[in-house]
CSV table of C-alpha atoms in Angstrom, one decimal:
chain,number,residue,atom,x,y,z
A,1177,UNK,CA,112.3,28.3,-38.9
A,1178,UNK,CA,114.4,25.2,-39.1
A,1179,UNK,CA,113.9,22.0,-41.0
A,1180,UNK,CA,112.5,20.3,-37.9
A,1181,UNK,CA,109.8,22.9,-37.7
A,1182,UNK,CA,108.6,22.1,-41.2
A,1183,UNK,CA,107.0,19.0,-42.7
A,1184,UNK,CA,107.7,17.0,-45.8
A,1185,UNK,CA,104.9,14.9,-47.2
A,1186,UNK,CA,105.8,11.8,-49.1
A,1187,UNK,CA,102.9,9.9,-50.7
A,1188,UNK,CA,103.0,6.2,-51.3
A,1189,UNK,CA,105.3,6.0,-48.3
A,1190,UNK,CA,104.2,2.5,-47.2
A,1191,UNK,CA,107.0,0.8,-49.1
A,1192,UNK,CA,109.3,0.9,-52.1
A,1193,UNK,CA,110.6,4.3,-53.2
A,1194,UNK,CA,108.2,6.2,-51.0
A,1195,UNK,CA,109.5,4.6,-47.9
A,1196,UNK,CA,113.1,5.2,-49.0
A,1197,UNK,CA,112.3,8.9,-49.6
A,1198,UNK,CA,110.7,9.3,-46.2
A,1199,UNK,CA,113.6,7.7,-44.5
A,1200,UNK,CA,116.2,9.8,-46.4
A,1201,UNK,CA,114.4,13.0,-45.7
A,1202,UNK,CA,114.1,12.1,-42.0
A,1203,UNK,CA,117.9,11.4,-42.0
A,1204,UNK,CA,118.4,14.8,-43.4
A,1205,UNK,CA,116.6,16.5,-40.5
A,1206,UNK,CA,113.1,16.9,-41.9
A,1207,UNK,CA,109.9,15.9,-40.1
A,1208,UNK,CA,108.2,13.6,-42.6
A,1209,UNK,CA,104.5,12.7,-43.0
A,1210,UNK,CA,104.6,9.2,-44.6
A,1211,UNK,CA,101.2,9.1,-46.3
A,1212,UNK,CA,99.7,5.9,-47.7
A,1213,UNK,CA,96.6,3.8,-47.9
A,1214,UNK,CA,97.9,1.0,-45.8
A,1215,UNK,CA,98.2,1.7,-42.0
A,1216,UNK,CA,100.5,-1.2,-41.6
A,1217,UNK,CA,102.8,0.1,-44.3
A,1218,UNK,CA,103.2,3.7,-43.2
A,1219,UNK,CA,103.4,2.6,-39.5
A,1220,UNK,CA,106.3,0.3,-40.5
A,1221,UNK,CA,108.0,3.2,-42.3
A,1222,UNK,CA,107.7,5.4,-39.2
A,1223,UNK,CA,109.0,2.6,-37.0
A,1224,UNK,CA,112.1,2.1,-39.2
A,1225,UNK,CA,112.9,5.8,-39.2
A,1226,UNK,CA,114.4,8.0,-36.4
A,1227,UNK,CA,112.2,8.2,-33.3
A,1228,UNK,CA,109.3,10.6,-33.7
A,1229,UNK,CA,110.7,11.9,-36.9
A,1230,UNK,CA,108.2,10.2,-39.3
A,1231,UNK,CA,104.5,10.7,-38.8
A,1232,UNK,CA,102.3,7.9,-40.3
A,1233,UNK,CA,99.3,9.3,-42.2
A,1234,UNK,CA,96.6,7.0,-43.6
A,1235,UNK,CA,94.8,8.4,-46.6
A,1236,UNK,CA,93.9,7.4,-50.1
A,1237,UNK,CA,95.3,10.0,-52.4
A,1238,UNK,CA,92.4,9.4,-54.8
A,1239,UNK,CA,90.0,10.6,-52.2
A,1240,UNK,CA,90.1,14.4,-52.3
A,1241,UNK,CA,88.2,14.8,-49.0
A,1242,UNK,CA,90.5,12.4,-47.1
A,1243,UNK,CA,93.5,14.2,-48.5
A,1244,UNK,CA,92.2,17.6,-47.4
A,1245,UNK,CA,91.5,16.3,-43.9
A,1246,UNK,CA,95.0,14.8,-43.7
A,1247,UNK,CA,96.7,18.0,-44.7
A,1248,UNK,CA,94.5,20.0,-42.3
A,1249,UNK,CA,95.6,17.9,-39.5
A,1250,UNK,CA,99.3,18.2,-40.5
A,1251,UNK,CA,98.9,22.0,-40.6
A,1252,UNK,CA,98.2,21.9,-36.9
A,1253,UNK,CA,101.6,20.2,-36.4
A,1254,UNK,CA,103.7,22.5,-38.7
A,1255,UNK,CA,103.8,24.0,-42.2
A,1256,UNK,CA,104.1,21.6,-45.1
A,1257,UNK,CA,106.9,23.0,-47.2
A,1258,UNK,CA,107.9,19.9,-49.2
A,1259,UNK,CA,105.6,17.5,-51.1
A,1260,UNK,CA,106.8,14.5,-53.1
A,1261,UNK,CA,104.0,13.1,-55.2
A,1262,UNK,CA,105.2,9.5,-55.4
A,1263,UNK,CA,102.0,7.4,-55.0
A,1264,UNK,CA,101.2,5.4,-58.1
A,1265,UNK,CA,99.8,2.0,-59.2
A,1266,UNK,CA,100.9,0.0,-62.3
A,1267,UNK,CA,98.2,-2.6,-62.9
A,1268,UNK,CA,99.9,-4.1,-66.0
A,1269,UNK,CA,96.6,-4.8,-67.9
A,1270,UNK,CA,96.2,-5.3,-71.6
A,1271,UNK,CA,93.7,-2.6,-72.8
A,1272,UNK,CA,91.3,-5.4,-73.9
A,1273,UNK,CA,91.2,-6.5,-70.2
A,1274,UNK,CA,90.5,-2.9,-69.0
A,1275,UNK,CA,87.1,-1.5,-68.3
A,1276,UNK,CA,86.2,2.2,-68.2
A,1277,UNK,CA,86.1,1.8,-64.4
A,1278,UNK,CA,89.5,0.1,-64.0
A,1279,UNK,CA,91.2,2.6,-66.4
A,1280,UNK,CA,89.6,5.5,-64.5
A,1281,UNK,CA,90.7,4.0,-61.1
A,1282,UNK,CA,94.4,4.0,-62.2
A,1283,UNK,CA,94.1,7.6,-63.5
A,1284,UNK,CA,92.4,8.6,-60.2
A,1285,UNK,CA,95.4,7.4,-58.2
A,1286,UNK,CA,98.3,8.4,-60.5
A,1287,UNK,CA,97.0,11.7,-61.7
A,1288,UNK,CA,94.1,12.5,-59.3
A,1289,UNK,CA,96.3,11.8,-56.3
A,1290,UNK,CA,98.9,14.2,-57.5
A,1291,UNK,CA,96.3,16.8,-58.1
A,1292,UNK,CA,94.6,16.3,-54.7
A,1293,UNK,CA,97.8,16.4,-52.7
A,1294,UNK,CA,99.3,19.3,-54.6
A,1295,UNK,CA,96.1,21.3,-54.2
A,1296,UNK,CA,96.0,20.6,-50.4
A,1297,UNK,CA,99.7,21.4,-49.9
A,1298,UNK,CA,99.5,24.7,-51.9
A,1299,UNK,CA,97.2,26.4,-49.3
A,1300,UNK,CA,100.0,26.3,-46.7
A,1301,UNK,CA,102.8,27.0,-49.3
A,1302,UNK,CA,101.1,30.0,-50.6
A,1303,UNK,CA,100.6,31.3,-47.1
A,1304,UNK,CA,104.3,31.0,-46.2
A,1305,UNK,CA,105.4,32.1,-49.7
A,1306,UNK,CA,107.6,29.1,-50.5
A,1307,UNK,CA,107.5,25.4,-51.0
A,1308,UNK,CA,109.0,22.5,-53.0
A,1309,UNK,CA,106.9,20.1,-55.0
A,1310,UNK,CA,108.6,17.1,-56.7
A,1311,UNK,CA,106.4,14.9,-58.9
A,1312,UNK,CA,107.8,11.4,-59.4
A,1313,UNK,CA,107.5,10.8,-63.2
A,1314,UNK,CA,108.5,8.4,-65.9
A,1315,UNK,CA,108.9,8.3,-69.7
A,1316,UNK,CA,105.9,6.0,-70.0
A,1317,UNK,CA,104.0,8.5,-72.0
A,1318,UNK,CA,106.8,8.8,-74.6
A,1319,UNK,CA,107.3,5.0,-75.1
A,1320,UNK,CA,104.5,3.1,-73.5
A,1321,UNK,CA,105.1,-0.6,-72.8
A,1322,UNK,CA,102.5,-3.3,-73.7
A,1323,UNK,CA,99.8,-3.7,-71.1
A,1324,UNK,CA,100.4,-0.2,-69.6
A,1325,UNK,CA,97.8,2.1,-71.3
A,1326,UNK,CA,96.2,3.4,-68.1
A,1327,UNK,CA,99.6,3.8,-66.4
A,1328,UNK,CA,101.2,5.6,-69.5
A,1329,UNK,CA,98.2,7.9,-69.9
A,1330,UNK,CA,98.1,8.9,-66.2
A,1331,UNK,CA,101.8,9.4,-65.8
A,1332,UNK,CA,102.0,11.4,-69.0
A,1333,UNK,CA,99.2,13.6,-67.8
A,1334,UNK,CA,101.1,14.1,-64.6
A,1335,UNK,CA,104.0,15.6,-66.6
A,1336,UNK,CA,101.6,18.0,-68.3
A,1337,UNK,CA,100.2,18.8,-64.8
A,1338,UNK,CA,103.6,19.8,-63.7
A,1339,UNK,CA,104.0,22.2,-66.6
A,1340,UNK,CA,100.5,23.6,-66.1
A,1341,UNK,CA,101.3,24.3,-62.4
A,1342,UNK,CA,104.5,26.2,-63.3
A,1343,UNK,CA,102.4,28.2,-65.8
A,1344,UNK,CA,99.8,29.1,-63.2
A,1345,UNK,CA,102.1,29.8,-60.2
A,1346,UNK,CA,105.6,30.8,-61.2
A,1347,UNK,CA,105.0,34.5,-61.8
A,1348,UNK,CA,102.9,35.0,-58.6
A,1349,UNK,CA,104.7,32.6,-56.3
A,1350,UNK,CA,108.4,32.3,-57.4
A,1351,UNK,CA,109.3,30.7,-54.0
A,1352,UNK,CA,107.1,27.6,-54.8
A,1353,UNK,CA,109.4,25.5,-57.0
A,1354,UNK,CA,108.0,22.5,-59.0
A,1355,UNK,CA,110.0,19.7,-60.6
A,1356,UNK,CA,109.4,16.4,-62.4
A,1357,UNK,CA,111.9,13.7,-61.3
A,1358,UNK,CA,112.4,10.4,-63.0
A,1359,UNK,CA,114.2,8.0,-60.6
A,1360,UNK,CA,115.0,5.4,-63.2
A,1361,UNK,CA,114.2,1.7,-63.2
A,1362,UNK,CA,114.1,0.5,-59.6
A,1363,UNK,CA,114.2,-2.8,-57.8
A,1364,UNK,CA,110.7,-2.4,-56.3
A,1365,UNK,CA,107.4,-4.1,-56.8
A,1366,UNK,CA,106.5,-1.8,-59.6
A,1367,UNK,CA,110.1,-1.9,-61.1
A,1368,UNK,CA,112.4,-4.7,-62.1
A,1369,UNK,CA,114.4,-7.2,-60.1
A,1370,UNK,CA,117.8,-6.0,-61.5
A,1371,UNK,CA,116.9,-2.3,-61.1
A,1372,UNK,CA,118.4,0.4,-59.0
A,1373,UNK,CA,118.3,0.2,-55.2
A,1374,UNK,CA,115.5,2.6,-54.2
A,1375,UNK,CA,117.7,3.9,-51.3
A,1376,UNK,CA,120.1,5.3,-53.9
A,1377,UNK,CA,117.4,6.9,-55.9
A,1378,UNK,CA,115.9,8.3,-52.7
A,1379,UNK,CA,119.2,10.2,-52.0
A,1380,UNK,CA,118.8,12.0,-55.3
A,1381,UNK,CA,115.0,12.6,-54.8
A,1382,UNK,CA,115.5,13.9,-51.2
A,1383,UNK,CA,118.4,16.2,-52.2
A,1384,UNK,CA,116.3,17.6,-55.1
A,1385,UNK,CA,113.3,18.2,-52.8
A,1386,UNK,CA,115.5,20.1,-50.4
A,1387,UNK,CA,117.4,22.1,-53.1
A,1388,UNK,CA,116.2,25.6,-52.4
A,1389,UNK,CA,116.7,27.5,-55.6
A,1390,UNK,CA,113.9,29.3,-57.5
A,1391,UNK,CA,115.9,28.9,-60.7
A,1392,UNK,CA,115.0,25.2,-60.6
A,1393,UNK,CA,111.3,25.9,-61.3
A,1394,UNK,CA,110.0,23.7,-64.1
A,1395,UNK,CA,113.3,21.8,-64.5
A,1396,UNK,CA,113.0,18.0,-65.3
A,1397,UNK,CA,115.5,15.6,-63.7
A,1398,UNK,CA,116.3,12.0,-64.5
A,1399,UNK,CA,118.1,10.2,-61.7
A,1400,UNK,CA,120.7,12.8,-60.6
A,1401,UNK,CA,120.9,14.9,-63.8
A,1402,UNK,CA,118.7,17.6,-65.4
A,1403,UNK,CA,117.2,16.9,-68.8
A,1404,UNK,CA,117.7,20.0,-70.8
A,1405,UNK,CA,114.7,21.1,-72.9
A,1406,UNK,CA,115.2,21.0,-76.6
A,1407,UNK,CA,116.4,24.1,-78.4
A,1408,UNK,CA,115.1,25.3,-81.7
A,1409,UNK,CA,117.3,26.3,-84.6
A,1410,UNK,CA,117.4,30.0,-83.7
A,1411,UNK,CA,118.3,29.1,-80.1
A,1412,UNK,CA,121.1,26.9,-81.2
A,1413,UNK,CA,122.5,29.6,-83.6
A,1414,UNK,CA,122.3,32.1,-80.8
A,1415,UNK,CA,124.2,29.8,-78.5
A,1416,UNK,CA,126.8,29.3,-81.1
A,1417,UNK,CA,127.3,33.0,-81.8
A,1418,UNK,CA,127.6,33.8,-78.1
A,1419,UNK,CA,129.8,30.7,-77.6
A,1420,UNK,CA,127.3,29.7,-74.9
A,1421,UNK,CA,127.1,26.1,-73.8
A,1422,UNK,CA,124.2,24.9,-71.8
A,1423,UNK,CA,125.1,22.7,-68.9
A,1424,UNK,CA,122.7,20.3,-67.2
A,1425,UNK,CA,122.5,20.7,-63.4
A,1426,UNK,CA,123.5,17.7,-61.3
A,1427,UNK,CA,121.9,16.8,-58.0
A,1428,UNK,CA,124.5,16.8,-55.3
A,1429,UNK,CA,124.0,14.2,-52.6
């Protein structure tokens, strides 16, 4: 099976980082399903990419039934072996301006969409015995900004979801590798004007999604570098005694 036989799904691919990721994966030889709520957005992404390499898929990630239907249709085209959960919203609302409904809507997209797409993708990945899931993450849960409560809670829960997936799947399906990836502050609608070009971030994200190494399972990356988990005192003493130095892995583009 070659890359062109398989499908990579990128959510939120109607613009911004999602579009850049879809284009970069297509340039690397993958067939890409550009999934998003806006038909115009994903169709434009497909039109920009290599001819017939990007399939526009219209679905709301918060709608579990729509996501299942979209993945069922993709399974008829080829196996989904790569999923990048990128879709998210950042409403920038003070909590006093939130309602229970508006808060839940943000969580339904940012966390629920990740859950819906991951669950749909796993059916095929479990069948073929391998797959790559990259969850686009942030540090919003560690240091929330003002007017970002729903975003911070939903993205922080997404990081917990990644760890829970590894706990559930790693022993039984070592070929299904899951990572959190923080692309950095980007020059996109959700980012900042002076941020990083999403095309540069996409080169890191696509390379990580195609990095086929079970030892990566559960690793967290920021931009192009692994964030090493903290070590307790016993672990640090053991490293010192064995003259062992931990080295962060770097995404090669």
